[in-house]
Coordinates of C-alpha atoms (C1' of nucleotides) in Angstrom, one line a residue:
Chain A
M133 CA 52.7 23.3 -60.0
D134 CA 53.8 22.0 -56.7
P135 CA 55.9 19.1 -57.9
W136 CA 55.9 17.9 -54.3
I137 CA 52.2 17.1 -54.4
S138 CA 52.4 15.3 -57.6
S139 CA 55.3 13.3 -56.3
Q140 CA 53.4 12.3 -53.3
P141 CA 51.1 9.5 -54.1
S142 CA 50.6 9.0 -50.5
L143 CA 49.4 12.5 -50.1
S144 CA 46.1 11.0 -49.7
L145 CA 46.5 11.5 -46.0
D146 CA 46.8 7.9 -45.9
L147 CA 45.9 7.7 -42.3
H148 CA 42.8 5.7 -43.0
V149 CA 40.7 8.7 -42.8
G150 CA 39.0 7.4 -45.8
L151 CA 37.1 4.9 -43.7
P152 CA 36.9 1.3 -44.6
P153 CA 33.4 0.1 -44.3
L154 CA 33.8 -1.3 -40.9
S155 CA 35.1 1.8 -39.3
R156 CA 32.4 4.0 -40.5
H157 CA 30.9 4.1 -37.1
Q158 CA 33.9 4.7 -35.1
A159 CA 35.9 7.2 -37.0
P160 CA 33.9 10.4 -36.7
V161 CA 34.7 11.5 -33.2
A162 CA 38.2 10.4 -33.1
L163 CA 39.1 12.1 -36.3
A164 CA 37.4 15.3 -35.7
K165 CA 40.4 16.9 -34.1
P166 CA 43.1 15.6 -36.3
K167 CA 41.1 16.9 -39.2
V168 CA 41.5 20.4 -38.0
L169 CA 45.1 19.8 -37.8
V170 CA 45.2 18.8 -41.4
E171 CA 43.3 21.8 -42.4
E172 CA 45.5 24.2 -40.6
N173 CA 48.8 22.8 -41.6
F174 CA 48.1 21.3 -44.8
L175 CA 45.7 23.4 -46.9
Q176 CA 47.5 26.6 -46.5
P177 CA 49.5 26.6 -49.7
P178 CA 47.8 29.3 -51.8
K179 CA 48.2 27.4 -55.0
K180 CA 45.5 24.8 -55.5
E181 CA 46.0 22.4 -58.2
P182 CA 43.1 20.3 -59.3
E183 CA 44.3 17.5 -57.3
V184 CA 44.4 19.6 -54.2
A185 CA 41.0 21.0 -54.9
A186 CA 39.7 17.5 -55.3
L187 CA 41.3 16.4 -52.1
E188 CA 39.9 19.4 -50.4
T189 CA 36.5 18.6 -51.7
E190 CA 36.9 15.0 -50.6
L191 CA 38.0 16.2 -47.2
Q192 CA 35.0 18.4 -46.9
R193 CA 32.8 15.6 -47.9
M194 CA 34.3 13.3 -45.4
S195 CA 34.0 16.0 -42.7
E196 CA 30.3 16.1 -43.5
E197 CA 30.0 12.4 -43.3
N198 CA 32.0 12.3 -40.1
R199 CA 29.6 14.8 -38.6
R200 CA 26.6 12.8 -39.7
L201 CA 28.1 9.6 -38.3
A202 CA 29.0 11.3 -35.1
E203 CA 25.4 12.4 -34.7
A204 CA 24.2 8.9 -35.4
L205 CA 26.7 7.6 -32.9
T206 CA 25.5 9.9 -30.3
A207 CA 21.9 8.8 -30.9
V208 CA 22.9 5.2 -30.7
A209 CA 24.8 5.9 -27.5
A210 CA 21.8 7.6 -26.0
K211 CA 19.6 4.7 -26.9
Y212 CA 22.1 2.3 -25.5
E213 CA 22.2 4.2 -22.2
A214 CA 18.5 4.2 -22.0
L215 CA 18.3 0.5 -22.6
R216 CA 21.0 -0.1 -20.1
S217 CA 19.3 1.9 -17.4
Q218 CA 16.1 0.1 -18.1
Y219 CA 17.9 -3.2 -17.7
T220 CA 19.5 -2.0 -14.5
E221 CA 16.1 -1.0 -13.1
M222 CA 14.6 -4.3 -14.1
V223 CA 17.4 -6.2 -12.4
A224 CA 17.1 -4.0 -9.3
A225 CA 13.4 -4.5 -9.2
G226 CA 13.9 -8.2 -9.6
A227 CA 16.3 -8.3 -6.7
A228 CA 14.0 -6.2 -4.6
T229 CA 11.0 -8.5 -5.1
T230 CA 12.8 -11.7 -4.6
T231 CA 15.0 -10.7 -1.7
G232 CA 13.3 -7.8 -0.1
P233 CA 15.1 -4.8 1.1
S234 CA 18.3 -6.8 1.4
S235 CA 21.1 -5.8 3.5
A236 CA 19.3 -4.2 6.3
S237 CA 17.2 -7.2 7.2
E238 CA 19.8 -9.5 8.5
G239 CA 22.4 -7.0 9.4
G240 CA 24.6 -7.6 12.3
S241 CA 24.9 -11.3 11.9
V242 CA 27.8 -10.8 9.7
S243 CA 31.0 -12.5 10.3
P244 CA 33.2 -9.6 11.0
S245 CA 35.6 -10.9 8.5
R246 CA 35.4 -13.8 6.2
K247 CA 39.1 -14.0 6.3
R248 CA 40.8 -16.2 8.6
K249 CA 42.7 -14.0 11.0
T250 CA 41.3 -11.1 12.9
S251 CA 43.6 -8.6 11.4
E252 CA 42.2 -9.4 8.0
S253 CA 39.4 -6.9 7.9
L254 CA 42.0 -4.2 7.6
D255 CA 42.7 -5.6 4.2
T256 CA 39.3 -5.3 2.8
A257 CA 38.9 -1.9 4.4
A258 CA 42.0 -0.7 2.7
A259 CA 41.1 -2.3 -0.5
A260 CA 38.0 -0.3 -0.9
P261 CA 39.1 3.2 -0.7
G262 CA 36.6 5.8 -1.7
A263 CA 36.3 4.7 -5.3
Q264 CA 34.1 1.8 -4.4
Q265 CA 31.0 3.6 -3.8
H266 CA 28.6 1.5 -5.9
P267 CA 26.9 -1.0 -3.7
H268 CA 25.0 -2.4 -6.5
G269 CA 27.3 -1.3 -9.2
L270 CA 26.1 -3.5 -11.9
H271 CA 28.9 -3.8 -14.3
G272 CA 30.6 -0.5 -14.0
G273 CA 30.4 -0.3 -17.7
Q274 CA 32.7 2.3 -19.1
H275 CA 33.7 3.7 -15.8
P276 CA 37.0 2.3 -14.8
G277 CA 37.2 2.0 -11.1
A278 CA 33.5 2.3 -10.6
A279 CA 33.4 -1.3 -9.7
A280 CA 33.3 -2.8 -6.3
P281 CA 34.4 -6.4 -6.1
P282 CA 31.5 -8.6 -5.2
D283 CA 33.0 -9.5 -2.0
Q284 CA 33.5 -6.0 -0.8
M285 CA 30.1 -4.6 -1.4
E286 CA 28.8 -2.9 1.6
C287 CA 26.3 -5.6 2.1
T288 CA 26.4 -7.0 5.6
S289 CA 23.7 -9.6 5.4
G290 CA 23.8 -13.1 4.3
E291 CA 21.4 -14.3 1.6
P292 CA 20.3 -11.1 0.1
C293 CA 23.9 -10.1 -0.3
K294 CA 24.6 -13.4 -1.9
R295 CA 21.9 -12.9 -4.4
I296 CA 23.0 -9.5 -5.2
R297 CA 26.5 -10.7 -5.5
E298 CA 25.4 -13.2 -8.0
E299 CA 23.5 -10.6 -10.0
C300 CA 26.5 -8.4 -10.1
K301 CA 28.4 -11.2 -11.8
P302 CA 28.5 -9.4 -15.1
K303 CA 31.8 -7.9 -13.9
V304 CA 33.3 -11.3 -14.4
S305 CA 34.7 -11.7 -17.8
K306 CA 36.6 -14.5 -19.5
L307 CA 39.3 -14.4 -22.0
Y308 CA 40.4 -17.4 -24.0
V309 CA 44.0 -17.3 -25.1
H310 CA 45.7 -19.7 -27.3
A311 CA 49.0 -20.7 -25.7
D312 CA 51.8 -22.8 -26.8
P313 CA 51.3 -26.3 -25.5
S314 CA 54.9 -26.5 -24.4
D315 CA 54.5 -23.3 -22.4
L316 CA 53.5 -24.5 -19.0
S317 CA 53.2 -21.1 -17.5
L318 CA 49.8 -19.8 -16.8
V319 CA 50.6 -16.4 -18.1
V320 CA 48.1 -14.3 -20.0
K321 CA 49.4 -11.1 -21.3
D322 CA 46.9 -8.4 -21.0
G323 CA 48.9 -5.3 -20.3
Y324 CA 48.6 -5.3 -16.5
Q325 CA 50.9 -6.4 -13.8
W326 CA 49.8 -9.4 -11.9
R327 CA 51.0 -11.0 -8.7
K328 CA 50.4 -14.6 -8.2
Y329 CA 49.0 -15.4 -4.8
G330 CA 47.9 -18.9 -5.1
Q331 CA 47.5 -22.0 -7.2
K332 CA 45.1 -24.8 -6.8
V333 CA 44.1 -27.9 -8.6
T334 CA 40.4 -28.0 -9.0
K335 CA 38.2 -30.9 -9.3
D336 CA 36.9 -30.5 -12.8
N337 CA 40.3 -29.8 -14.4
P338 CA 43.6 -31.7 -13.9
C339 CA 45.4 -28.5 -14.8
P340 CA 46.1 -26.2 -11.8
R341 CA 44.4 -22.9 -11.6
A342 CA 46.5 -19.9 -10.8
Y343 CA 45.2 -16.9 -8.9
F344 CA 46.5 -13.5 -9.6
R345 CA 46.0 -10.1 -8.1
C346 CA 46.7 -6.8 -9.8
S347 CA 50.0 -5.7 -8.4
F348 CA 50.2 -2.3 -10.2
A349 CA 48.0 -0.6 -7.7
P350 CA 47.8 -2.1 -4.2
A351 CA 44.2 -1.2 -3.8
C352 CA 43.1 -2.5 -7.1
P353 CA 40.4 -5.0 -6.5
V354 CA 40.8 -6.9 -9.7
K355 CA 41.6 -10.6 -9.6
K356 CA 42.4 -13.0 -12.3
K357 CA 42.2 -16.7 -12.5
V358 CA 44.0 -18.6 -15.2
Q359 CA 43.6 -22.2 -16.0
R360 CA 44.0 -24.3 -19.0
S361 CA 40.9 -25.5 -20.6
A362 CA 40.0 -29.0 -19.7
D363 CA 39.1 -29.7 -23.2
D364 CA 42.0 -28.2 -25.0
S365 CA 45.1 -27.7 -23.0
T366 CA 46.4 -25.2 -25.5
I367 CA 43.7 -22.8 -24.5
L368 CA 44.3 -20.7 -21.4
V369 CA 41.1 -19.5 -19.8
A370 CA 41.6 -16.2 -17.9
T371 CA 38.8 -15.1 -15.7
Y372 CA 38.8 -11.5 -14.6
E373 CA 36.8 -10.3 -11.6
G374 CA 36.2 -6.7 -11.0
E375 CA 37.6 -3.7 -12.8
H376 CA 40.8 -1.8 -12.4
N377 CA 40.6 1.4 -10.5
H378 CA 43.7 2.8 -12.0
V379 CA 45.1 3.5 -15.4
Q380 CA 46.8 0.8 -17.3
P381 CA 50.5 0.5 -16.5
P382 CA 52.6 2.2 -19.1
P383 CA 53.5 -0.1 -21.9
A384 CA 56.8 -1.7 -21.0
P385 CA 59.7 -1.4 -23.4
S386 CA 60.0 -5.2 -23.2
Q387 CA 56.5 -6.2 -22.8
Q388 CA 57.2 -9.8 -21.9
A389 CA 58.6 -8.9 -18.6
H390 CA 55.7 -6.9 -17.4
D391 CA 52.4 -8.5 -17.8
G392 CA 51.5 -11.9 -16.8
S393 CA 52.2 -12.1 -13.2
G394 CA 55.5 -10.6 -13.2
A395 CA 56.8 -13.4 -15.2
S396 CA 60.2 -11.8 -15.2
K397 CA 61.4 -14.3 -12.7
N398 CA 59.8 -17.4 -13.8
A399 CA 63.1 -19.1 -14.5
A400 CA 61.7 -22.5 -13.9
K401 CA 59.1 -22.0 -16.5
P402 CA 59.9 -22.2 -20.2
P403 CA 60.4 -18.8 -21.6
S404 CA 57.2 -17.9 -23.3
P405 CA 57.6 -16.1 -26.6
P406 CA 56.9 -12.4 -26.4
R407 CA 54.2 -12.8 -29.0
P408 CA 50.9 -12.4 -27.3
A409 CA 49.6 -15.7 -28.6
A410 CA 46.1 -15.2 -29.6
A411 CA 45.0 -17.5 -32.3
A412 CA 41.8 -19.0 -30.9
A413 CA 41.0 -16.0 -28.8
P414 CA 40.6 -12.4 -29.6
A415 CA 44.0 -10.9 -29.8
T416 CA 45.5 -9.9 -26.6
P417 CA 44.1 -6.5 -25.9
H418 CA 46.2 -3.8 -24.5
H419 CA 43.0 -2.1 -23.4
P420 CA 41.1 -4.0 -20.8
Q421 CA 38.0 -2.3 -22.0
L422 CA 38.4 -3.8 -25.3
L423 CA 38.8 -7.0 -23.6
H424 CA 35.5 -6.6 -21.9
H425 CA 34.0 -5.8 -25.2
Q426 CA 35.3 -8.9 -26.6
Q427 CA 33.8 -10.8 -23.8
Q428 CA 30.6 -9.1 -24.3
Q429 CA 30.8 -9.9 -27.9
Q430 CA 31.4 -13.5 -27.1
Q431 CA 28.6 -13.6 -24.6
Q432 CA 26.2 -11.9 -27.0
Q433 CA 27.2 -14.3 -29.7
D434 CA 26.5 -17.1 -27.3
V435 CA 23.1 -15.5 -26.7
V436 CA 22.5 -15.4 -30.4
A437 CA 23.5 -19.0 -30.7
A438 CA 21.1 -19.9 -27.9
M439 CA 18.4 -17.9 -29.5
S440 CA 18.8 -19.8 -32.7
G441 CA 17.9 -22.9 -30.9
G442 CA 21.4 -24.3 -30.4
G443 CA 22.2 -26.5 -33.3
E444 CA 19.1 -26.0 -35.3
P445 CA 19.4 -24.2 -38.6
V446 CA 19.9 -20.5 -38.0
G447 CA 16.9 -18.6 -39.3
A448 CA 16.8 -15.3 -40.9
A449 CA 15.8 -13.7 -37.6
A450 CA 18.8 -15.0 -35.8
A451 CA 21.0 -13.8 -38.6
A452 CA 19.5 -10.4 -38.4
A453 CA 19.9 -10.4 -34.6
S454 CA 23.5 -11.4 -35.1
E455 CA 24.0 -8.6 -37.5
L456 CA 22.4 -6.2 -35.1
I457 CA 24.6 -7.3 -32.3
R458 CA 27.7 -7.0 -34.4
R459 CA 26.8 -3.5 -35.3
N460 CA 26.1 -2.6 -31.7
L461 CA 29.4 -4.0 -30.7
A462 CA 31.2 -2.1 -33.3
E463 CA 29.6 1.0 -32.1
Q464 CA 30.4 0.3 -28.5
M465 CA 34.0 -0.4 -29.4
A466 CA 34.1 2.8 -31.4
M467 CA 32.8 4.7 -28.4
T468 CA 35.4 3.2 -26.2
L469 CA 38.1 4.2 -28.6
T470 CA 36.9 7.7 -29.1
R471 CA 36.5 8.3 -25.4
D472 CA 40.0 7.2 -24.8
P473 CA 42.2 10.2 -24.5
S474 CA 45.3 8.3 -25.1
F475 CA 43.9 7.0 -28.3
K476 CA 43.1 10.5 -29.4
A477 CA 46.5 11.7 -28.4
A478 CA 48.1 8.8 -30.3
L479 CA 46.0 9.7 -33.3
V480 CA 47.0 13.3 -33.2
T481 CA 50.6 12.4 -32.9
A482 CA 50.4 10.0 -35.8
L483 CA 48.6 12.6 -37.9
S484 CA 51.0 15.3 -37.0
G485 CA 54.0 13.1 -37.7
R486 CA 52.5 12.1 -41.0
I487 CA 51.8 15.6 -42.0
L488 CA 55.2 16.8 -41.1
E489 CA 56.6 14.0 -43.0
L490 CA 54.7 15.0 -46.1
S491 CA 55.2 18.6 -45.6
P492 CA 57.1 20.4 -48.4
T493 CA 58.8 22.6 -45.8
K494 CA 60.4 19.6 -44.3
D495 CA 63.5 19.5 -46.3
Chain B
dC183 C1' 68.0 -7.1 0.1
dG184 C1' 63.6 -6.5 -1.8
dT185 C1' 60.2 -8.6 -4.5
dT186 C1' 57.8 -12.5 -6.4
dT187 C1' 56.6 -17.4 -6.5
dT188 C1' 55.6 -21.6 -4.3
dT189 C1' 52.9 -24.4 -1.4
dG190 C1' 50.7 -26.3 2.6
dA191 C1' 47.3 -24.9 5.7
dC192 C1' 43.2 -22.5 6.8
dC193 C1' 38.5 -20.7 6.1
dG194 C1' 33.9 -20.3 4.6
dG195 C1' 30.2 -21.8 1.4
dC196 C1' 27.5 -25.4 -0.1
dG197 C1' 25.4 -29.9 -0.7
dC198 C1' 24.0 -34.1 1.4
Chain C
dG247 C1' 26.6 -31.8 11.4
dC248 C1' 30.0 -33.4 8.2
dG249 C1' 32.8 -33.5 4.4
dC250 C1' 34.1 -31.6 0.0
dC251 C1' 35.8 -27.9 -2.6
dG252 C1' 37.3 -23.3 -4.1
dG253 C1' 39.6 -19.3 -2.6
dT254 C1' 43.0 -17.1 0.2
dC255 C1' 46.8 -16.5 3.4
dA256 C1' 51.4 -16.4 4.8
dA257 C1' 55.9 -18.5 5.7
dA258 C1' 59.6 -20.1 3.2
dA259 C1' 62.1 -20.4 -1.0
dA260 C1' 63.8 -18.5 -5.2
dC261 C1' 65.3 -14.9 -8.0
dG262 C1' 67.5 -10.6 -9.8

DNA sequence: CGTTTTTGACCGGCGC
DNA sequence: GCGCCGGTCAAAAACG
């Protein structure tokens, strides 16, 4: 019987547990826990109609599939880590051979502070508290806060340091955001709080470049440069340097007042619509890690384009490479999501709410 | 009144 | 050595 069930077409646990093709790689881990919730709260009714049985079977099947996918994901992650460490070693070896033992060689001749006034060094000292322990932290990867800004690496020599600094550039990412042409503000909403500390007109671009610093955490080394594209003034190019060593600020009730350089007081500037504005660019990410993934995606797509001979007809090999890269990216994004505790919590909350909503006892 | 933005000046890197 | 240029500082102004 259970008229409730038959009257619930949405009983299908319509939480997208039934993975669309694309999410096949990302769902397993994230859904593992909520699935338990479902089983505990949901399958207890003793009576099992055929539909329920079918659903249960389906659920089990998906559980199995999820497990398989989770294993595959783990394997891929392991391979990725191995490759990454290989790459890191190669880069380190390259730096060692071209520059020698670096920092020690010329030590001492450092300018005590590259800043102007003498008191400045305090600033950098305070800005690198504890967390910045990775002298050669090549792209901190998934470790938020494992990144030391290039300028603050404990390298005290001249050239070697420079070279290493350049090789650590991967931590610089770019984000292209489509902005309303009438909106003159250089505001890129990315979920963080930014404080503008400078603006400059650069040579190669008539539009001024704005410099932002993360204002949420005083010691956060992340900097952001925002400038309109020289080619298309409707495109804002945001360049991020470094990685946040703190959690993302809680989502503001009124988002528009929080990100983008504390735009709350930009009365002189036209009020930008709260909409994140992301037509030409990957949608404004609320998770900076996603942002970085998007950057990586773009970079890797560029690589693919370069591999294909830039302009020449793309061969099957390039297409295959592109496909491979897409898959890898999807997997990386899935890993990022599944590692994010807040994402899991949100998922659990959503599932719980949904289940309660559907529950026959709720009435 | 506290915080943020503006903006001119300063500093260091780099090319010539 | 010199000049250009990008990045940053910091005082003053603006804002809520």
